Coordinates of C-alpha atoms in Angstrom, one line a residue:
M160 CA 9.7 18.3 3.3
N161 CA 9.5 18.5 -0.4
Q162 CA 12.5 20.4 -1.6
N163 CA 11.2 21.4 -5.0
N164 CA 8.6 23.8 -6.3
N165 CA 7.6 21.7 -9.3
V166 CA 4.1 21.3 -10.3
K167 CA 2.6 18.1 -9.1
P168 CA 0.7 15.8 -11.5
L169 CA -2.6 15.8 -9.5
D170 CA -2.6 19.4 -8.2
D171 CA -5.9 20.2 -10.0
M172 CA -7.8 17.3 -8.2
R173 CA -9.9 17.8 -5.1
V174 CA -10.6 14.6 -3.0
I175 CA -13.0 14.0 -0.1
E176 CA -11.7 11.1 1.9
M177 CA -14.4 9.5 4.1
G178 CA -12.4 6.3 4.7
Q179 CA -11.0 5.3 8.0
L180 CA -8.3 2.9 9.2
I181 CA -6.0 1.8 6.3
A182 CA -7.3 1.0 2.9
G183 CA -9.2 4.2 2.1
P184 CA -6.8 6.5 3.8
F185 CA -3.8 4.9 1.9
T186 CA -5.7 5.7 -1.3
G187 CA -5.9 9.3 -0.1
S188 CA -2.2 9.3 0.9
V189 CA -1.1 8.4 -2.6
L190 CA -3.3 11.0 -4.2
A191 CA -2.2 13.7 -1.7
Y192 CA 1.5 12.9 -2.2
Y193 CA 1.2 13.6 -5.9
G194 CA -0.6 16.9 -5.4
A195 CA -4.3 16.3 -4.9
E196 CA -6.1 18.4 -2.3
V197 CA -7.4 15.7 0.1
I198 CA -9.9 16.8 2.6
K199 CA -10.2 14.0 5.2
I200 CA -13.6 13.9 7.0
E201 CA -13.2 12.4 10.4
P202 CA -15.7 11.7 13.3
P203 CA -15.3 14.1 16.2
T204 CA -13.3 11.5 18.0
G205 CA -10.9 11.1 15.1
D206 CA -9.9 8.3 12.8
P207 CA -8.9 5.3 15.0
V208 CA -5.5 5.1 13.3
R209 CA -4.6 8.3 15.1
Y210 CA -4.2 6.2 18.2
W211 CA -3.0 2.9 16.9
R212 CA 0.3 1.3 17.9
L213 CA 3.2 3.4 19.2
T214 CA 2.1 6.9 20.1
E215 CA 3.5 10.2 21.2
N216 CA 1.3 12.8 22.8
N217 CA -1.6 10.4 22.2
T218 CA -1.0 10.5 18.4
S219 CA 0.3 7.5 16.4
Y220 CA 3.7 7.9 14.7
W221 CA 2.0 6.1 11.8
W222 CA -0.6 8.9 11.6
H223 CA 2.0 11.4 10.5
S224 CA 2.8 9.3 7.5
V225 CA -0.5 7.9 6.3
S226 CA -2.2 11.3 6.7
R227 CA 0.5 13.5 5.3
N228 CA -0.6 16.4 3.1
K229 CA -4.3 16.0 4.1
K230 CA -6.7 18.5 5.6
S231 CA -8.7 17.3 8.7
V232 CA -12.4 18.2 8.9
T233 CA -14.5 16.7 11.7
L234 CA -18.1 15.9 10.9
N235 CA -20.7 13.8 12.8
L236 CA -22.1 11.7 10.0
K237 CA -24.7 10.3 12.3
T238 CA -26.5 13.6 12.1
D239 CA -28.5 15.0 9.2
K240 CA -26.6 18.2 9.2
G241 CA -23.3 16.4 9.2
R242 CA -24.2 14.3 6.2
Q243 CA -25.5 17.4 4.4
I244 CA -22.2 19.2 4.9
A245 CA -20.4 16.2 3.7
K246 CA -22.6 16.1 0.6
D247 CA -22.0 19.8 0.0
L248 CA -18.2 19.2 0.1
I249 CA -18.5 16.2 -2.2
L250 CA -20.5 18.2 -4.8
K251 CA -17.5 20.6 -5.0
S252 CA -15.0 17.9 -5.5
D253 CA -13.6 15.5 -8.2
V254 CA -13.2 12.4 -6.1
L255 CA -14.9 10.7 -3.1
I256 CA -13.0 7.9 -1.3
E257 CA -15.0 5.7 1.1
N258 CA -14.5 2.4 2.7
F259 CA -17.7 1.9 4.7
K260 CA -19.6 -1.3 4.6
P261 CA -21.5 -1.5 1.2
G262 CA -24.8 0.3 1.4
T263 CA -23.9 2.8 4.1
L264 CA -23.7 5.8 1.8
E265 CA -26.9 4.8 0.2
R266 CA -28.7 4.7 3.6
W267 CA -27.3 8.2 4.2
G268 CA -28.6 9.5 0.9
I269 CA -25.1 10.2 -0.5
G270 CA -24.5 7.1 -2.6
P271 CA -23.0 7.6 -6.1
E272 CA -26.5 7.5 -7.7
D273 CA -27.6 10.3 -5.4
L274 CA -24.5 12.4 -5.9
K275 CA -24.2 12.1 -9.7
K276 CA -27.4 14.0 -10.2
E277 CA -25.7 17.1 -9.0
N278 CA -22.1 16.2 -9.7
P279 CA -22.1 14.0 -12.8
G280 CA -18.3 14.0 -13.1
L281 CA -17.7 12.7 -9.6
I282 CA -15.4 9.7 -9.3
T283 CA -16.3 7.5 -6.3
A284 CA -13.6 5.1 -5.0
R285 CA -15.4 2.4 -3.0
I286 CA -13.2 0.1 -1.0
S287 CA -14.6 -2.9 0.9
G288 CA -13.7 -6.4 1.8
Y289 CA -15.6 -8.2 -0.9
G290 CA -16.7 -5.5 -3.4
Q291 CA -20.0 -3.7 -3.9
T292 CA -21.7 -6.7 -5.6
G293 CA -21.9 -10.5 -5.2
P294 CA -23.2 -12.8 -2.5
K295 CA -20.5 -11.8 0.0
S296 CA -20.6 -8.1 -0.5
H297 CA -22.5 -7.5 2.7
L298 CA -19.8 -9.1 4.8
P299 CA -17.4 -7.0 6.8
G300 CA -13.8 -7.6 5.7
Y301 CA -10.6 -6.6 7.3
A302 CA -7.3 -7.2 5.5
S303 CA -6.5 -10.2 7.6
V304 CA -9.7 -12.0 6.6
C305 CA -9.4 -10.9 2.9
E306 CA -5.8 -12.1 2.7
G307 CA -7.1 -15.5 3.5
F308 CA -10.0 -15.3 1.1
G309 CA -7.8 -13.9 -1.6
G310 CA -5.4 -16.9 -1.4
F311 CA -2.4 -15.1 0.0
R312 CA -2.4 -16.8 3.4
Y313 CA -2.7 -20.2 1.8
V314 CA 0.7 -20.0 0.1
N315 CA 2.4 -18.0 2.8
G316 CA 4.2 -20.1 5.3
F317 CA 5.6 -23.6 5.7
P318 CA 4.0 -26.8 4.6
D319 CA 3.9 -28.3 8.0
R320 CA 2.7 -25.3 10.0
P321 CA -0.4 -23.0 10.1
P322 CA -0.6 -20.2 7.5
V323 CA 1.5 -17.2 8.5
R324 CA 0.4 -13.6 8.8
P325 CA 3.0 -11.0 7.8
N326 CA 3.4 -8.3 10.4
L327 CA 1.8 -5.7 8.0
S328 CA -1.7 -5.2 6.7
I329 CA -0.6 -6.0 3.1
G330 CA -4.2 -6.5 1.9
D331 CA -5.2 -3.0 2.9
T332 CA -2.2 -1.4 1.3
L333 CA -2.7 -3.3 -1.9
A334 CA -6.4 -2.3 -2.0
G335 CA -5.4 1.3 -1.5
L336 CA -2.9 1.2 -4.3
H337 CA -5.4 -0.4 -6.7
A338 CA -8.1 2.1 -5.7
A339 CA -5.6 5.0 -6.3
M340 CA -4.8 3.6 -9.7
G341 CA -8.5 3.3 -10.5
V342 CA -9.1 6.9 -9.5
M343 CA -6.4 8.1 -11.8
L344 CA -7.6 6.0 -14.7
A345 CA -11.1 7.4 -14.3
Y346 CA -9.7 10.9 -13.9
I347 CA -7.7 10.5 -17.2
Q348 CA -10.9 9.3 -19.0
R349 CA -12.8 12.3 -17.7
Q350 CA -10.1 14.7 -18.7
K351 CA -9.9 13.2 -22.2
D352 CA -13.6 13.8 -22.8
P353 CA -15.1 16.8 -21.1
Q354 CA -18.6 15.3 -21.6
S355 CA -17.6 12.1 -19.9
K356 CA -19.3 11.2 -16.7
G357 CA -17.6 10.1 -13.5
Q358 CA -17.7 6.5 -12.5
V359 CA -17.4 4.2 -9.5
V360 CA -14.0 2.6 -8.8
D361 CA -15.0 -0.6 -7.0
T362 CA -12.1 -2.1 -5.2
A363 CA -12.4 -5.3 -3.1
I364 CA -9.6 -6.0 -0.7
Y365 CA -9.6 -9.7 -1.4
E366 CA -9.4 -8.9 -5.2
A367 CA -6.4 -6.7 -4.7
V368 CA -4.7 -9.6 -3.0
F369 CA -6.0 -12.0 -5.6
N370 CA -4.5 -9.8 -8.3
M371 CA -1.0 -10.6 -6.9
M372 CA -1.4 -14.3 -7.0
E373 CA 0.6 -14.8 -10.2
A374 CA -0.1 -18.1 -12.0
V375 CA -2.2 -20.0 -9.4
V376 CA -5.4 -19.7 -11.5
P377 CA -4.0 -20.9 -14.9
E378 CA -2.0 -23.6 -13.3
Y379 CA -5.0 -25.0 -11.5
S380 CA -7.2 -24.6 -14.6
G381 CA -4.6 -26.1 -16.9
C382 CA -3.5 -29.2 -14.9
G383 CA -5.2 -29.1 -11.5
A384 CA -2.1 -28.0 -9.6
I385 CA -2.6 -26.2 -6.3
R386 CA 0.2 -23.9 -5.3
E387 CA 1.2 -24.9 -1.7
P388 CA 3.2 -23.0 0.9
S389 CA 6.9 -23.3 0.3
G390 CA 8.6 -21.7 3.3
T391 CA 11.7 -19.7 2.3
T392 CA 11.7 -20.8 -1.3
I393 CA 9.2 -20.3 -4.2
T394 CA 7.5 -23.1 -6.1
G395 CA 8.9 -24.0 -9.4
I396 CA 12.0 -21.8 -9.5
A397 CA 15.5 -22.7 -8.2
P398 CA 17.7 -21.8 -6.6
T399 CA 16.2 -18.9 -4.7
N400 CA 16.3 -19.1 -1.0
T401 CA 17.4 -17.7 2.3
Y402 CA 20.8 -18.9 3.6
I403 CA 22.5 -18.5 7.0
T404 CA 26.0 -17.2 7.2
S405 CA 28.9 -17.7 9.7
D406 CA 27.9 -14.5 11.7
D407 CA 24.4 -15.9 12.2
K408 CA 22.8 -13.5 9.7
H409 CA 20.6 -14.5 6.7
V410 CA 21.0 -13.5 3.1
I411 CA 18.9 -14.1 0.1
I412 CA 20.5 -15.4 -3.1
G413 CA 18.6 -15.7 -6.4
G414 CA 20.6 -17.8 -8.8
N415 CA 17.6 -19.0 -10.8
G416 CA 18.6 -17.8 -14.3
D417 CA 20.6 -20.4 -16.4
S418 CA 23.7 -18.2 -16.8
I419 CA 23.4 -16.8 -13.3
F420 CA 23.3 -20.3 -11.9
K421 CA 26.6 -21.1 -13.5
R422 CA 28.2 -18.0 -12.2
L423 CA 26.9 -18.8 -8.7
M424 CA 28.3 -22.3 -8.7
I425 CA 31.7 -21.1 -9.8
A426 CA 31.6 -18.4 -7.2
I427 CA 31.0 -20.9 -4.4
D428 CA 33.7 -23.3 -5.7
Q429 CA 31.4 -25.8 -7.3
P430 CA 32.6 -25.8 -11.0
E431 CA 31.3 -29.4 -11.5
M432 CA 27.8 -28.3 -10.6
A433 CA 28.1 -25.4 -13.0
E434 CA 28.6 -27.8 -15.8
D435 CA 26.3 -30.6 -14.6
T436 CA 23.6 -31.1 -17.4
R437 CA 21.0 -31.9 -14.7
F438 CA 21.1 -28.3 -13.6
E439 CA 21.4 -26.7 -17.0
H440 CA 17.8 -25.4 -17.0
N441 CA 15.3 -24.5 -14.4
M442 CA 13.2 -27.6 -14.6
G443 CA 16.2 -29.8 -13.7
R444 CA 17.3 -27.5 -10.9
V445 CA 13.8 -27.6 -9.4
E446 CA 14.0 -31.4 -9.3
H447 CA 17.3 -31.2 -7.5
E448 CA 16.6 -28.1 -5.4
K449 CA 17.6 -29.7 -2.1
E450 CA 21.0 -30.8 -3.4
I451 CA 21.7 -27.3 -4.8
D452 CA 20.5 -25.5 -1.7
A453 CA 22.7 -27.7 0.5
A454 CA 25.8 -26.8 -1.6
I455 CA 25.0 -23.1 -1.4
E456 CA 24.4 -23.2 2.4
K457 CA 27.5 -25.2 3.0
W458 CA 29.4 -22.4 1.5
T459 CA 27.5 -19.5 3.1
R460 CA 28.0 -21.0 6.6
A461 CA 31.7 -20.6 6.1
Q462 CA 31.4 -16.9 5.1
T463 CA 30.3 -13.8 6.9
S464 CA 27.2 -12.1 5.4
E465 CA 29.5 -9.3 4.1
E466 CA 31.7 -11.8 2.4
V467 CA 28.8 -13.6 0.8
L468 CA 27.3 -10.4 -0.6
S469 CA 30.7 -9.2 -1.8
T470 CA 31.3 -12.5 -3.6
M471 CA 27.9 -12.5 -5.1
D472 CA 28.4 -8.9 -6.3
E473 CA 31.6 -9.8 -8.0
A474 CA 29.9 -12.7 -9.7
S475 CA 26.9 -10.6 -10.8
V476 CA 24.5 -12.9 -8.9
P477 CA 21.5 -11.2 -7.3
A478 CA 21.8 -11.3 -3.5
G479 CA 21.0 -9.1 -0.6
P480 CA 20.6 -8.9 3.1
I481 CA 17.4 -9.1 5.1
Y482 CA 16.9 -5.6 6.6
S483 CA 15.3 -4.3 9.7
V484 CA 14.0 -0.7 9.7
E485 CA 17.2 0.3 11.5
D486 CA 19.3 -1.2 8.7
M487 CA 17.2 0.6 6.1
M488 CA 17.5 4.0 7.7
N489 CA 21.3 3.6 7.8
D490 CA 21.7 2.3 4.3
E491 CA 23.4 4.7 1.9
H492 CA 21.3 3.6 -1.1
Y493 CA 18.0 4.3 0.7
I494 CA 19.4 7.7 1.7
A495 CA 20.7 8.5 -1.8
R496 CA 17.3 7.7 -3.3
G497 CA 15.5 10.0 -0.9
M498 CA 13.4 7.3 0.7
F499 CA 13.1 9.2 4.0
Q500 CA 11.5 12.6 4.4
E501 CA 11.5 14.8 7.4
V502 CA 8.3 16.4 8.9
E503 CA 7.6 18.4 12.0
A504 CA 5.6 16.4 14.5
N505 CA 5.0 17.2 18.1
G506 CA 7.6 19.9 18.0
R507 CA 10.4 17.8 16.6
T508 CA 11.7 16.2 13.4
L509 CA 10.2 12.8 12.4
H510 CA 11.2 10.7 9.5
I511 CA 8.5 9.1 7.3
P512 CA 8.9 7.1 4.1
A513 CA 8.8 8.7 0.7
M514 CA 6.3 7.3 -1.8
I515 CA 7.0 5.9 -5.2
P516 CA 7.2 6.0 -8.2
L517 CA 9.8 8.7 -8.5
L518 CA 8.8 11.1 -11.3
T519 CA 11.6 13.1 -12.8
E520 CA 9.6 16.2 -13.9
T521 CA 6.5 16.3 -11.7
P522 CA 7.6 14.5 -8.5
G523 CA 5.4 14.2 -5.5
G524 CA 6.4 15.1 -2.0
T525 CA 5.5 15.6 1.6
E526 CA 4.4 19.1 2.5
W527 CA 3.2 18.5 6.1
S528 CA 2.6 15.6 8.4
G529 CA -0.7 14.2 9.5
P530 CA -2.9 17.1 10.7
E531 CA -4.2 17.8 14.1
L532 CA -7.8 16.7 14.6
S533 CA -10.2 19.2 13.0
E534 CA -7.2 21.4 12.1
H535 CA -8.7 22.5 8.8
T536 CA -12.5 22.5 9.6
H537 CA -12.8 26.3 9.8
E538 CA -10.7 26.8 6.6
V539 CA -12.6 24.3 4.5
L540 CA -16.1 25.2 5.6
S541 CA -15.5 28.9 5.1
E542 CA -13.6 28.7 1.8
L543 CA -15.6 26.0 0.1
L544 CA -19.0 26.4 1.6
G545 CA -19.0 30.1 2.5
K546 CA -19.8 29.6 6.2
N547 CA -18.8 32.3 8.6
A548 CA -17.2 32.0 12.0
E549 CA -20.6 32.3 13.8
E550 CA -22.1 29.5 11.7
I551 CA -19.2 27.2 12.3
K552 CA -19.2 27.8 16.0
K553 CA -22.9 27.0 16.1
L554 CA -22.3 23.7 14.3
G555 CA -19.7 22.9 16.9
D556 CA -22.0 23.7 19.7
E557 CA -24.6 21.4 18.2
G558 CA -22.2 18.5 18.0
I559 CA -22.1 18.5 14.2
L560 CA -18.3 19.1 14.1

């Protein structure tokens, strides 16, 4: 739990989250962590992420993290009454997050143009595979597909093998981060000018991936170069690679700065290579990358991983282990930085990751884990919409909640 009582930077923001799965909910997670009141509207059966992957008592462990600090309200958006209640909540809020297929909100009569008539300051974060406009905007787009379309899968892997999928939905998380940034930018603009209207934050998953693609566009535009997959190295920078050690572990060493390279070569007992003019600058090292990597790995194979990292530390050469989650949770640095937070879930303590950045004066924090399905329906409908217990019960009996 958050151990301080500091004011959070977004504690005057109310958000309605109508997103499901990962991208939209991650946007809400970021905002909720830094103080926003996030009301998550779920179908009566719940967001599918509640049940994904490893579960306990039919609830995903992941749910407790991605839905922390949120309030759960169930609404059947397939009904007119359900959509009207959603609209009423949105009209009392600063931000709407949605990641439906483009056009869905418009068909329901609660698109941005419909809503701004009554809530002109509303900020609508719209997350989709391909964005709200363009010839592919109508296509469904999960992160896996958009990582390919955005170029990431092309460069990720080995030259002689099929493209590799990382065992995480990176595209969704990137889209969620970009959408959260967009919401905060729009919110700052609205705060700067009380007369300013809200706006749409249009985030395409493929574009969030594309935004991480470094120099591939100017390199292709400038000389026709196409960045290819490079396995455990990175194109055009050397040496930076993964090396095996005598205890069959892998370490990463990044000796790609000119002065760093010299220190690395001296540390691995290769003083001649440290002074070799062929390796003085990065371009020359790239030309002789295999020779350099062979020298480094010959040395690492004779050392334990601990010995490699200790030697690199003494030489001020960037190096590190490749951690599993078990390694992370036992590492003193992670612990010292407060990267694990405790929540109560299913009657016991569960660790979930903290979020960054770490703010010194107005930090975020975890107040509670992902809520039970419909846990806050009565609270939200009564406090925000003035509905009494009888009215709420009737809505439940009608299948609206």
